[in-house]
């Protein structure tokens, strides 16, 4: 098997953390010895152990000695104490012989230091294995950690002749099944989904993730003067699905009592100040990514 083969296996593992690791990156790791994969792991949830340590736990549970083995990991191993201990320590302790890395970690706390520590401890390190694929996997994390602002994706549906609905407004979808499934994956991948109050009034969307076993994003409504209908799915389901309403004026109490988290922001040019809102979503809600929605449900 090739180095690329093993890294692709690590990428498949990493994707299992989609929607649950934010604002951490998705990471997968495989351990190979004598041409066979002896351990696998991925980062399953923010605050839990990282991929490398789960891969070692997999080996330990089977009584397999990792001495001299190769490790393939989609992102440079961390080397600092956070919610979990450094993965570089685990790699060294398990006497791994070589480490193959997909993406360099842009986090200033790591950023080359992880690879450097491994080399200083006699471990061969090879970087850039399937770099483009590994970088693409964590484009949200890379943007968030370097720009300090949420990664924003705009989603809308449009027919070939530039329409988003029939003239009566009764059309439900203008996209196919594959595109609609991708929308659900995008909802899972992003921490929040944002719409304007006009979309809520017109479409009465649910804005949840419809993938079995998935995680609903925080629903954010930009509603300058609090026009969101109290009988809308946004309000009625607020105690079941995390919901925030960003407003400038009006009485927030009725929405608050229904379970909505109310965010009062300044007004800019007659609308909610989106720049201020982005900062609040980052600092107070730990939102690393936002899917902007226009049309459909």
PDB file of C-alpha atoms in Angstrom:
ATOM      1  CA  UNK A   1       0.000   0.000   0.000  1.00  0.00           C
ATOM      2  CA  UNK A   2       1.108   3.598  -0.616  1.00  0.00           C
ATOM      3  CA  UNK A   3       1.423   6.527   1.775  1.00  0.00           C
ATOM      4  CA  UNK A   4      -1.542   8.105  -0.015  1.00  0.00           C
ATOM      5  CA  UNK A   5      -3.675   5.032   0.642  1.00  0.00           C
ATOM      6  CA  UNK A   6      -3.105   5.182   4.388  1.00  0.00           C
ATOM      7  CA  UNK A   7      -3.698   8.936   4.472  1.00  0.00           C
ATOM      8  CA  UNK A   8      -7.008   8.470   2.664  1.00  0.00           C
ATOM      9  CA  UNK A   9      -7.997   5.985   5.338  1.00  0.00           C
ATOM     10  CA  UNK A  10      -7.172   8.649   7.918  1.00  0.00           C
ATOM     11  CA  UNK A  11      -9.278  11.188   5.994  1.00  0.00           C
ATOM     12  CA  UNK A  12     -12.278   8.846   6.032  1.00  0.00           C
ATOM     13  CA  UNK A  13     -11.929   8.560   9.787  1.00  0.00           C
ATOM     14  CA  UNK A  14     -11.582  12.328  10.224  1.00  0.00           C
ATOM     15  CA  UNK A  15     -14.901  12.974   8.459  1.00  0.00           C
ATOM     16  CA  UNK A  16     -16.710  11.018  11.162  1.00  0.00           C
ATOM     17  CA  UNK A  17     -16.196  14.008  13.446  1.00  0.00           C
ATOM     18  CA  UNK A  18     -18.032  16.394  11.118  1.00  0.00           C
ATOM     19  CA  UNK A  19     -20.464  18.580  13.016  1.00  0.00           C
ATOM     20  CA  UNK A  20     -19.301  17.513  16.466  1.00  0.00           C
ATOM     21  CA  UNK A  21     -15.730  18.797  16.766  1.00  0.00           C
ATOM     22  CA  UNK A  22     -16.294  22.512  16.043  1.00  0.00           C
ATOM     23  CA  UNK A  23     -14.456  24.757  16.662  1.00  0.00           C
ATOM     24  CA  UNK A  24     -11.740  22.087  16.620  1.00  0.00           C
ATOM     25  CA  UNK A  25     -10.509  20.546  13.363  1.00  0.00           C
ATOM     26  CA  UNK A  26     -11.551  17.162  12.021  1.00  0.00           C
ATOM     27  CA  UNK A  27      -8.611  14.780  12.401  1.00  0.00           C
ATOM     28  CA  UNK A  28      -8.068  11.107  11.634  1.00  0.00           C
ATOM     29  CA  UNK A  29      -5.105   8.841  12.350  1.00  0.00           C
ATOM     30  CA  UNK A  30      -4.030   5.328  11.416  1.00  0.00           C
ATOM     31  CA  UNK A  31      -1.071   3.338  12.710  1.00  0.00           C
ATOM     32  CA  UNK A  32       0.667   0.938  10.335  1.00  0.00           C
ATOM     33  CA  UNK A  33       3.168  -1.824  11.136  1.00  0.00           C
ATOM     34  CA  UNK A  34       4.600  -4.383   8.751  1.00  0.00           C
ATOM     35  CA  UNK A  35       2.238  -3.188   6.040  1.00  0.00           C
ATOM     36  CA  UNK A  36      -0.922  -3.637   8.109  1.00  0.00           C
ATOM     37  CA  UNK A  37      -3.152  -1.105   9.831  1.00  0.00           C
ATOM     38  CA  UNK A  38      -2.973  -1.940  13.537  1.00  0.00           C
ATOM     39  CA  UNK A  39      -4.819   1.065  14.975  1.00  0.00           C
ATOM     40  CA  UNK A  40      -7.382   3.673  13.940  1.00  0.00           C
ATOM     41  CA  UNK A  41      -8.766   6.789  15.586  1.00  0.00           C
ATOM     42  CA  UNK A  42     -10.483  10.104  14.987  1.00  0.00           C
ATOM     43  CA  UNK A  43     -11.367  13.182  17.017  1.00  0.00           C
ATOM     44  CA  UNK A  44     -15.068  12.577  17.852  1.00  0.00           C
ATOM     45  CA  UNK A  45     -16.050  15.687  19.779  1.00  0.00           C
ATOM     46  CA  UNK A  46     -14.649  18.969  21.056  1.00  0.00           C
ATOM     47  CA  UNK A  47     -13.180  18.390  24.509  1.00  0.00           C
ATOM     48  CA  UNK A  48     -12.532  14.689  23.973  1.00  0.00           C
ATOM     49  CA  UNK A  49      -9.225  13.011  23.141  1.00  0.00           C
ATOM     50  CA  UNK A  50      -7.617  13.639  19.766  1.00  0.00           C
ATOM     51  CA  UNK A  51      -7.310  11.182  16.883  1.00  0.00           C
ATOM     52  CA  UNK A  52      -3.771  10.039  17.729  1.00  0.00           C
ATOM     53  CA  UNK A  53      -4.684   9.017  21.262  1.00  0.00           C
ATOM     54  CA  UNK A  54      -7.754   7.102  20.091  1.00  0.00           C
ATOM     55  CA  UNK A  55      -5.567   5.272  17.575  1.00  0.00           C
ATOM     56  CA  UNK A  56      -3.133   4.333  20.348  1.00  0.00           C
ATOM     57  CA  UNK A  57      -6.034   3.232  22.550  1.00  0.00           C
ATOM     58  CA  UNK A  58      -7.169   0.991  19.696  1.00  0.00           C
ATOM     59  CA  UNK A  59      -3.732  -0.661  19.632  1.00  0.00           C
ATOM     60  CA  UNK A  60      -3.528  -0.889  23.418  1.00  0.00           C
ATOM     61  CA  UNK A  61      -6.929  -2.585  23.620  1.00  0.00           C
ATOM     62  CA  UNK A  62      -5.625  -5.319  21.321  1.00  0.00           C
ATOM     63  CA  UNK A  63      -2.280  -5.604  23.104  1.00  0.00           C
ATOM     64  CA  UNK A  64      -0.346  -4.470  20.018  1.00  0.00           C
ATOM     65  CA  UNK A  65       3.112  -2.911  20.459  1.00  0.00           C
ATOM     66  CA  UNK A  66       3.480   0.268  18.384  1.00  0.00           C
ATOM     67  CA  UNK A  67       7.283   0.377  18.583  1.00  0.00           C
ATOM     68  CA  UNK A  68       8.735   1.319  15.196  1.00  0.00           C
ATOM     69  CA  UNK A  69       5.322   1.677  13.569  1.00  0.00           C
ATOM     70  CA  UNK A  70       4.259   4.414  11.141  1.00  0.00           C
ATOM     71  CA  UNK A  71       1.524   6.888  11.990  1.00  0.00           C
ATOM     72  CA  UNK A  72      -0.527   8.717   9.359  1.00  0.00           C
ATOM     73  CA  UNK A  73      -2.377  11.741  10.683  1.00  0.00           C
ATOM     74  CA  UNK A  74      -4.350  14.310   8.670  1.00  0.00           C
ATOM     75  CA  UNK A  75      -3.188  17.266  10.792  1.00  0.00           C
ATOM     76  CA  UNK A  76       0.099  18.012  12.547  1.00  0.00           C
ATOM     77  CA  UNK A  77       0.001  16.543  16.081  1.00  0.00           C
ATOM     78  CA  UNK A  78      -0.615  19.112  18.806  1.00  0.00           C
ATOM     79  CA  UNK A  79       2.171  19.891  21.265  1.00  0.00           C
ATOM     80  CA  UNK A  80       0.445  22.015  23.914  1.00  0.00           C
ATOM     81  CA  UNK A  81      -1.870  21.433  26.863  1.00  0.00           C
ATOM     82  CA  UNK A  82      -5.467  22.431  26.293  1.00  0.00           C
ATOM     83  CA  UNK A  83      -8.560  20.414  27.145  1.00  0.00           C
ATOM     84  CA  UNK A  84      -6.421  17.353  26.405  1.00  0.00           C
ATOM     85  CA  UNK A  85      -2.673  16.630  26.768  1.00  0.00           C
ATOM     86  CA  UNK A  86      -0.260  16.997  23.806  1.00  0.00           C
ATOM     87  CA  UNK A  87      -0.471  14.273  21.192  1.00  0.00           C
ATOM     88  CA  UNK A  88       3.267  14.567  20.566  1.00  0.00           C
ATOM     89  CA  UNK A  89       3.819  13.060  24.026  1.00  0.00           C
ATOM     90  CA  UNK A  90       1.717  10.020  23.139  1.00  0.00           C
ATOM     91  CA  UNK A  91       3.545   9.564  19.833  1.00  0.00           C
ATOM     92  CA  UNK A  92       6.922   9.647  21.616  1.00  0.00           C
ATOM     93  CA  UNK A  93       5.786   7.406  24.478  1.00  0.00           C
ATOM     94  CA  UNK A  94       4.532   4.746  22.052  1.00  0.00           C
ATOM     95  CA  UNK A  95       7.898   4.750  20.239  1.00  0.00           C
ATOM     96  CA  UNK A  96       6.472   5.479  16.796  1.00  0.00           C
ATOM     97  CA  UNK A  97       9.194   5.330  14.141  1.00  0.00           C
ATOM     98  CA  UNK A  98       7.797   7.609  11.437  1.00  0.00           C
ATOM     99  CA  UNK A  99       4.955  10.130  11.256  1.00  0.00           C
ATOM    100  CA  UNK A 100       3.308  11.149   7.995  1.00  0.00           C
ATOM    101  CA  UNK A 101       1.365  14.433   8.197  1.00  0.00           C
ATOM    102  CA  UNK A 102      -1.274  15.779   5.822  1.00  0.00           C
ATOM    103  CA  UNK A 103      -1.793  19.413   6.841  1.00  0.00           C
ATOM    104  CA  UNK A 104       0.398  21.721   8.870  1.00  0.00           C
ATOM    105  CA  UNK A 105      -1.511  23.201  11.823  1.00  0.00           C
ATOM    106  CA  UNK A 106      -1.922  27.003  11.480  1.00  0.00           C
ATOM    107  CA  UNK A 107      -2.684  27.339  15.197  1.00  0.00           C
ATOM    108  CA  UNK A 108       0.176  29.492  16.596  1.00  0.00           C
ATOM    109  CA  UNK A 109       0.362  27.126  19.577  1.00  0.00           C
ATOM    110  CA  UNK A 110       1.370  24.332  17.184  1.00  0.00           C
ATOM    111  CA  UNK A 111       2.389  25.665  13.743  1.00  0.00           C
ATOM    112  CA  UNK A 112       5.459  23.559  13.060  1.00  0.00           C
ATOM    113  CA  UNK A 113       6.305  22.989  16.695  1.00  0.00           C
ATOM    114  CA  UNK A 114       4.623  19.586  16.768  1.00  0.00           C
ATOM    115  CA  UNK A 115       6.703  18.261  13.876  1.00  0.00           C
ATOM    116  CA  UNK A 116       9.832  19.841  15.352  1.00  0.00           C
ATOM    117  CA  UNK A 117       9.363  18.121  18.730  1.00  0.00           C
ATOM    118  CA  UNK A 118       8.900  14.747  17.048  1.00  0.00           C
ATOM    119  CA  UNK A 119      12.080  15.172  15.028  1.00  0.00           C
ATOM    120  CA  UNK A 120      14.016  16.242  18.114  1.00  0.00           C
ATOM    121  CA  UNK A 121      12.990  12.947  19.691  1.00  0.00           C
ATOM    122  CA  UNK A 122      14.362  10.858  16.864  1.00  0.00           C
ATOM    123  CA  UNK A 123      11.114  10.348  14.939  1.00  0.00           C
ATOM    124  CA  UNK A 124      11.166  10.756  11.168  1.00  0.00           C
ATOM    125  CA  UNK A 125       8.514  13.201  10.000  1.00  0.00           C
ATOM    126  CA  UNK A 126       7.180  13.528   6.457  1.00  0.00           C
ATOM    127  CA  UNK A 127       4.824  16.394   5.697  1.00  0.00           C
ATOM    128  CA  UNK A 128       2.355  17.256   2.937  1.00  0.00           C
ATOM    129  CA  UNK A 129       0.900  13.792   2.250  1.00  0.00           C
ATOM    130  CA  UNK A 130      -2.369  14.505   0.354  1.00  0.00           C
ATOM    131  CA  UNK A 131      -2.023  18.082   1.552  1.00  0.00           C
ATOM    132  CA  UNK A 132      -4.753  19.527  -0.689  1.00  0.00           C
ATOM    133  CA  UNK A 133      -7.349  16.991   0.480  1.00  0.00           C
ATOM    134  CA  UNK A 134      -6.382  17.422   4.117  1.00  0.00           C
ATOM    135  CA  UNK A 135      -6.440  21.222   3.832  1.00  0.00           C
ATOM    136  CA  UNK A 136      -9.873  21.162   2.183  1.00  0.00           C
ATOM    137  CA  UNK A 137     -11.268  18.999   4.967  1.00  0.00           C
ATOM    138  CA  UNK A 138     -10.507  21.712   7.526  1.00  0.00           C
ATOM    139  CA  UNK A 139     -11.044  24.919   5.563  1.00  0.00           C
ATOM    140  CA  UNK A 140     -13.420  26.100   8.286  1.00  0.00           C
ATOM    141  CA  UNK A 141     -10.887  25.537  11.049  1.00  0.00           C
ATOM    142  CA  UNK A 142      -8.036  27.117   9.063  1.00  0.00           C
ATOM    143  CA  UNK A 143     -10.072  30.274   8.408  1.00  0.00           C
ATOM    144  CA  UNK A 144     -11.362  30.530  11.958  1.00  0.00           C
ATOM    145  CA  UNK A 145      -7.977  30.055  13.639  1.00  0.00           C
ATOM    146  CA  UNK A 146      -6.175  32.522  11.350  1.00  0.00           C
ATOM    147  CA  UNK A 147      -8.833  35.197  10.725  1.00  0.00           C
ATOM    148  CA  UNK A 148     -10.545  35.045  14.156  1.00  0.00           C
ATOM    149  CA  UNK A 149     -13.958  35.319  12.486  1.00  0.00           C
ATOM    150  CA  UNK A 150     -16.553  32.685  11.523  1.00  0.00           C
ATOM    151  CA  UNK A 151     -16.220  31.012   8.135  1.00  0.00           C
ATOM    152  CA  UNK A 152     -19.285  32.001   6.074  1.00  0.00           C
ATOM    153  CA  UNK A 153     -20.908  29.958   3.295  1.00  0.00           C
ATOM    154  CA  UNK A 154     -23.743  31.332   1.174  1.00  0.00           C
ATOM    155  CA  UNK A 155     -26.343  28.797   0.003  1.00  0.00           C
ATOM    156  CA  UNK A 156     -29.109  29.494  -2.476  1.00  0.00           C
ATOM    157  CA  UNK A 157     -31.006  27.558  -5.151  1.00  0.00           C
ATOM    158  CA  UNK A 158     -31.591  28.902  -8.649  1.00  0.00           C
ATOM    159  CA  UNK A 159     -32.937  27.462 -11.894  1.00  0.00           C
ATOM    160  CA  UNK A 160     -30.956  27.622 -15.136  1.00  0.00           C
ATOM    161  CA  UNK A 161     -32.976  30.680 -16.207  1.00  0.00           C
ATOM    162  CA  UNK A 162     -32.300  32.558 -12.971  1.00  0.00           C
ATOM    163  CA  UNK A 163     -35.472  31.822 -10.985  1.00  0.00           C
ATOM    164  CA  UNK A 164     -35.690  30.766  -7.319  1.00  0.00           C
ATOM    165  CA  UNK A 165     -39.427  29.907  -7.363  1.00  0.00           C
ATOM    166  CA  UNK A 166     -42.478  29.933  -9.620  1.00  0.00           C
ATOM    167  CA  UNK A 167     -44.391  33.199  -9.924  1.00  0.00           C
ATOM    168  CA  UNK A 168     -47.023  32.032  -7.399  1.00  0.00           C
ATOM    169  CA  UNK A 169     -44.359  31.264  -4.789  1.00  0.00           C
ATOM    170  CA  UNK A 170     -45.761  27.755  -4.305  1.00  0.00           C
ATOM    171  CA  UNK A 171     -42.763  25.800  -5.580  1.00  0.00           C
ATOM    172  CA  UNK A 172     -41.078  23.864  -2.783  1.00  0.00           C
ATOM    173  CA  UNK A 173     -37.765  22.929  -4.411  1.00  0.00           C
ATOM    174  CA  UNK A 174     -35.801  23.828  -7.516  1.00  0.00           C
ATOM    175  CA  UNK A 175     -32.989  21.398  -6.670  1.00  0.00           C
ATOM    176  CA  UNK A 176     -32.552  17.637  -6.951  1.00  0.00           C
ATOM    177  CA  UNK A 177     -32.123  15.000  -4.268  1.00  0.00           C
ATOM    178  CA  UNK A 178     -28.314  15.035  -4.397  1.00  0.00           C
ATOM    179  CA  UNK A 179     -28.193  18.807  -3.920  1.00  0.00           C
ATOM    180  CA  UNK A 180     -30.644  18.632  -1.020  1.00  0.00           C
ATOM    181  CA  UNK A 181     -28.531  15.989   0.694  1.00  0.00           C
ATOM    182  CA  UNK A 182     -25.484  18.233   0.287  1.00  0.00           C
ATOM    183  CA  UNK A 183     -27.422  21.005   1.996  1.00  0.00           C
ATOM    184  CA  UNK A 184     -27.974  18.719   4.987  1.00  0.00           C
ATOM    185  CA  UNK A 185     -24.257  17.910   5.081  1.00  0.00           C
ATOM    186  CA  UNK A 186     -23.515  21.632   5.011  1.00  0.00           C
ATOM    187  CA  UNK A 187     -25.899  22.168   7.916  1.00  0.00           C
ATOM    188  CA  UNK A 188     -24.062  19.472   9.835  1.00  0.00           C
ATOM    189  CA  UNK A 189     -20.628  20.891   8.969  1.00  0.00           C
ATOM    190  CA  UNK A 190     -21.424  24.478  10.022  1.00  0.00           C
ATOM    191  CA  UNK A 191     -21.981  25.580  13.613  1.00  0.00           C
ATOM    192  CA  UNK A 192     -24.821  27.938  12.717  1.00  0.00           C
ATOM    193  CA  UNK A 193     -27.347  28.592   9.961  1.00  0.00           C
ATOM    194  CA  UNK A 194     -28.511  32.179   9.425  1.00  0.00           C
ATOM    195  CA  UNK A 195     -31.552  33.661   7.691  1.00  0.00           C
ATOM    196  CA  UNK A 196     -33.326  36.979   7.546  1.00  0.00           C
ATOM    197  CA  UNK A 197     -36.758  37.459   9.080  1.00  0.00           C
ATOM    198  CA  UNK A 198     -38.238  37.745   5.574  1.00  0.00           C
ATOM    199  CA  UNK A 199     -37.311  34.125   4.902  1.00  0.00           C
ATOM    200  CA  UNK A 200     -38.930  33.077   8.184  1.00  0.00           C
ATOM    201  CA  UNK A 201     -42.155  34.921   7.321  1.00  0.00           C
ATOM    202  CA  UNK A 202     -42.286  33.645   3.739  1.00  0.00           C
ATOM    203  CA  UNK A 203     -41.027  30.061   4.075  1.00  0.00           C
ATOM    204  CA  UNK A 204     -41.511  29.189   7.768  1.00  0.00           C
ATOM    205  CA  UNK A 205     -38.375  26.993   7.622  1.00  0.00           C
ATOM    206  CA  UNK A 206     -37.288  24.474  10.247  1.00  0.00           C
ATOM    207  CA  UNK A 207     -33.548  24.938   9.567  1.00  0.00           C
ATOM    208  CA  UNK A 208     -32.576  21.679  11.244  1.00  0.00           C
ATOM    209  CA  UNK A 209     -30.161  18.949  10.114  1.00  0.00           C
ATOM    210  CA  UNK A 210     -32.013  15.960   8.676  1.00  0.00           C
ATOM    211  CA  UNK A 211     -29.121  13.508   8.665  1.00  0.00           C
ATOM    212  CA  UNK A 212     -29.735  10.582  11.014  1.00  0.00           C
ATOM    213  CA  UNK A 213     -27.517  10.919  14.055  1.00  0.00           C
ATOM    214  CA  UNK A 214     -26.561  14.457  13.028  1.00  0.00           C
ATOM    215  CA  UNK A 215     -26.400  17.649  15.050  1.00  0.00           C
ATOM    216  CA  UNK A 216     -28.611  20.696  14.507  1.00  0.00           C
ATOM    217  CA  UNK A 217     -26.761  23.968  13.908  1.00  0.00           C
ATOM    218  CA  UNK A 218     -27.608  27.058  15.936  1.00  0.00           C
ATOM    219  CA  UNK A 219     -30.447  28.761  14.061  1.00  0.00           C
ATOM    220  CA  UNK A 220     -29.831  32.510  13.817  1.00  0.00           C
ATOM    221  CA  UNK A 221     -32.496  34.924  12.596  1.00  0.00           C
ATOM    222  CA  UNK A 222     -31.608  38.523  11.723  1.00  0.00           C
ATOM    223  CA  UNK A 223     -34.754  40.374  12.756  1.00  0.00           C
ATOM    224  CA  UNK A 224     -34.122  44.109  13.146  1.00  0.00           C
ATOM    225  CA  UNK A 225     -37.529  45.032  14.593  1.00  0.00           C
ATOM    226  CA  UNK A 226     -38.675  41.639  15.927  1.00  0.00           C
ATOM    227  CA  UNK A 227     -41.187  40.571  13.307  1.00  0.00           C
ATOM    228  CA  UNK A 228     -40.598  36.816  13.660  1.00  0.00           C
ATOM    229  CA  UNK A 229     -44.068  35.214  14.006  1.00  0.00           C
ATOM    230  CA  UNK A 230     -44.660  33.582  17.382  1.00  0.00           C
ATOM    231  CA  UNK A 231     -46.275  30.615  15.598  1.00  0.00           C
ATOM    232  CA  UNK A 232     -43.283  30.054  13.289  1.00  0.00           C
ATOM    233  CA  UNK A 233     -41.221  26.870  13.429  1.00  0.00           C
ATOM    234  CA  UNK A 234     -38.291  28.993  14.581  1.00  0.00           C
ATOM    235  CA  UNK A 235     -40.101  29.989  17.776  1.00  0.00           C
ATOM    236  CA  UNK A 236     -42.183  26.854  18.335  1.00  0.00           C
ATOM    237  CA  UNK A 237     -39.124  24.585  18.171  1.00  0.00           C
ATOM    238  CA  UNK A 238     -36.704  26.885  19.998  1.00  0.00           C
ATOM    239  CA  UNK A 239     -36.635  24.691  23.109  1.00  0.00           C
ATOM    240  CA  UNK A 240     -35.707  21.666  20.992  1.00  0.00           C
ATOM    241  CA  UNK A 241     -33.331  23.245  18.469  1.00  0.00           C
ATOM    242  CA  UNK A 242     -30.794  25.925  19.545  1.00  0.00           C
ATOM    243  CA  UNK A 243     -32.159  29.245  18.323  1.00  0.00           C
ATOM    244  CA  UNK A 244     -30.936  32.844  18.470  1.00  0.00           C
ATOM    245  CA  UNK A 245     -32.656  35.995  17.230  1.00  0.00           C
ATOM    246  CA  UNK A 246     -30.532  39.055  16.540  1.00  0.00           C
ATOM    247  CA  UNK A 247     -32.515  42.283  16.873  1.00  0.00           C
ATOM    248  CA  UNK A 248     -32.109  46.022  17.290  1.00  0.00           C
ATOM    249  CA  UNK A 249     -35.444  47.097  18.759  1.00  0.00           C
ATOM    250  CA  UNK A 250     -38.631  45.549  20.142  1.00  0.00           C
ATOM    251  CA  UNK A 251     -39.658  43.472  23.151  1.00  0.00           C
ATOM    252  CA  UNK A 252     -37.535  40.308  23.407  1.00  0.00           C
ATOM    253  CA  UNK A 253     -39.379  38.821  26.403  1.00  0.00           C
ATOM    254  CA  UNK A 254     -42.012  36.764  24.491  1.00  0.00           C
ATOM    255  CA  UNK A 255     -39.303  35.127  22.396  1.00  0.00           C
ATOM    256  CA  UNK A 256     -37.035  34.607  25.381  1.00  0.00           C
ATOM    257  CA  UNK A 257     -39.813  32.801  27.240  1.00  0.00           C
ATOM    258  CA  UNK A 258     -40.170  30.423  24.279  1.00  0.00           C
ATOM    259  CA  UNK A 259     -36.519  29.417  24.484  1.00  0.00           C
ATOM    260  CA  UNK A 260     -34.965  31.792  21.956  1.00  0.00           C
ATOM    261  CA  UNK A 261     -31.614  33.312  22.849  1.00  0.00           C
ATOM    262  CA  UNK A 262     -31.949  37.022  22.191  1.00  0.00           C
ATOM    263  CA  UNK A 263     -28.993  39.021  20.872  1.00  0.00           C
ATOM    264  CA  UNK A 264     -29.418  42.775  20.810  1.00  0.00           C
ATOM    265  CA  UNK A 265     -27.031  44.427  18.363  1.00  0.00           C
ATOM    266  CA  UNK A 266     -26.647  47.976  17.005  1.00  0.00           C
ATOM    267  CA  UNK A 267     -28.476  49.046  13.865  1.00  0.00           C
ATOM    268  CA  UNK A 268     -26.520  49.893  10.727  1.00  0.00           C
ATOM    269  CA  UNK A 269     -28.144  51.390   7.640  1.00  0.00           C
ATOM    270  CA  UNK A 270     -31.551  50.319   8.930  1.00  0.00           C
ATOM    271  CA  UNK A 271     -30.585  46.716   9.511  1.00  0.00           C
ATOM    272  CA  UNK A 272     -28.851  44.500  12.037  1.00  0.00           C
ATOM    273  CA  UNK A 273     -25.114  45.246  12.142  1.00  0.00           C
ATOM    274  CA  UNK A 274     -23.771  41.954  10.775  1.00  0.00           C
ATOM    275  CA  UNK A 275     -20.143  42.717  11.604  1.00  0.00           C
ATOM    276  CA  UNK A 276     -21.065  43.183  15.273  1.00  0.00           C
ATOM    277  CA  UNK A 277     -23.236  40.077  15.179  1.00  0.00           C
ATOM    278  CA  UNK A 278     -20.355  37.982  13.812  1.00  0.00           C
ATOM    279  CA  UNK A 279     -18.146  39.045  16.710  1.00  0.00           C
ATOM    280  CA  UNK A 280     -20.857  38.170  19.233  1.00  0.00           C
ATOM    281  CA  UNK A 281     -21.472  34.764  17.675  1.00  0.00           C
ATOM    282  CA  UNK A 282     -17.746  34.074  17.884  1.00  0.00           C
ATOM    283  CA  UNK A 283     -17.045  35.354  21.387  1.00  0.00           C
ATOM    284  CA  UNK A 284     -20.278  34.394  23.164  1.00  0.00           C
ATOM    285  CA  UNK A 285     -21.507  31.367  21.216  1.00  0.00           C
ATOM    286  CA  UNK A 286     -18.203  29.854  20.042  1.00  0.00           C
ATOM    287  CA  UNK A 287     -19.479  29.808  16.446  1.00  0.00           C
ATOM    288  CA  UNK A 288     -16.720  29.042  13.957  1.00  0.00           C
ATOM    289  CA  UNK A 289     -18.866  28.794  10.819  1.00  0.00           C
ATOM    290  CA  UNK A 290     -22.176  30.073   9.451  1.00  0.00           C
ATOM    291  CA  UNK A 291     -24.311  28.831   6.580  1.00  0.00           C
ATOM    292  CA  UNK A 292     -26.336  31.674   5.066  1.00  0.00           C
ATOM    293  CA  UNK A 293     -29.603  30.405   3.641  1.00  0.00           C
ATOM    294  CA  UNK A 294     -31.804  31.897   0.955  1.00  0.00           C
ATOM    295  CA  UNK A 295     -34.886  30.095  -0.430  1.00  0.00           C
ATOM    296  CA  UNK A 296     -36.238  26.603   0.137  1.00  0.00           C
ATOM    297  CA  UNK A 297     -36.695  25.005   3.566  1.00  0.00           C
TER     298      UNK A 297
END
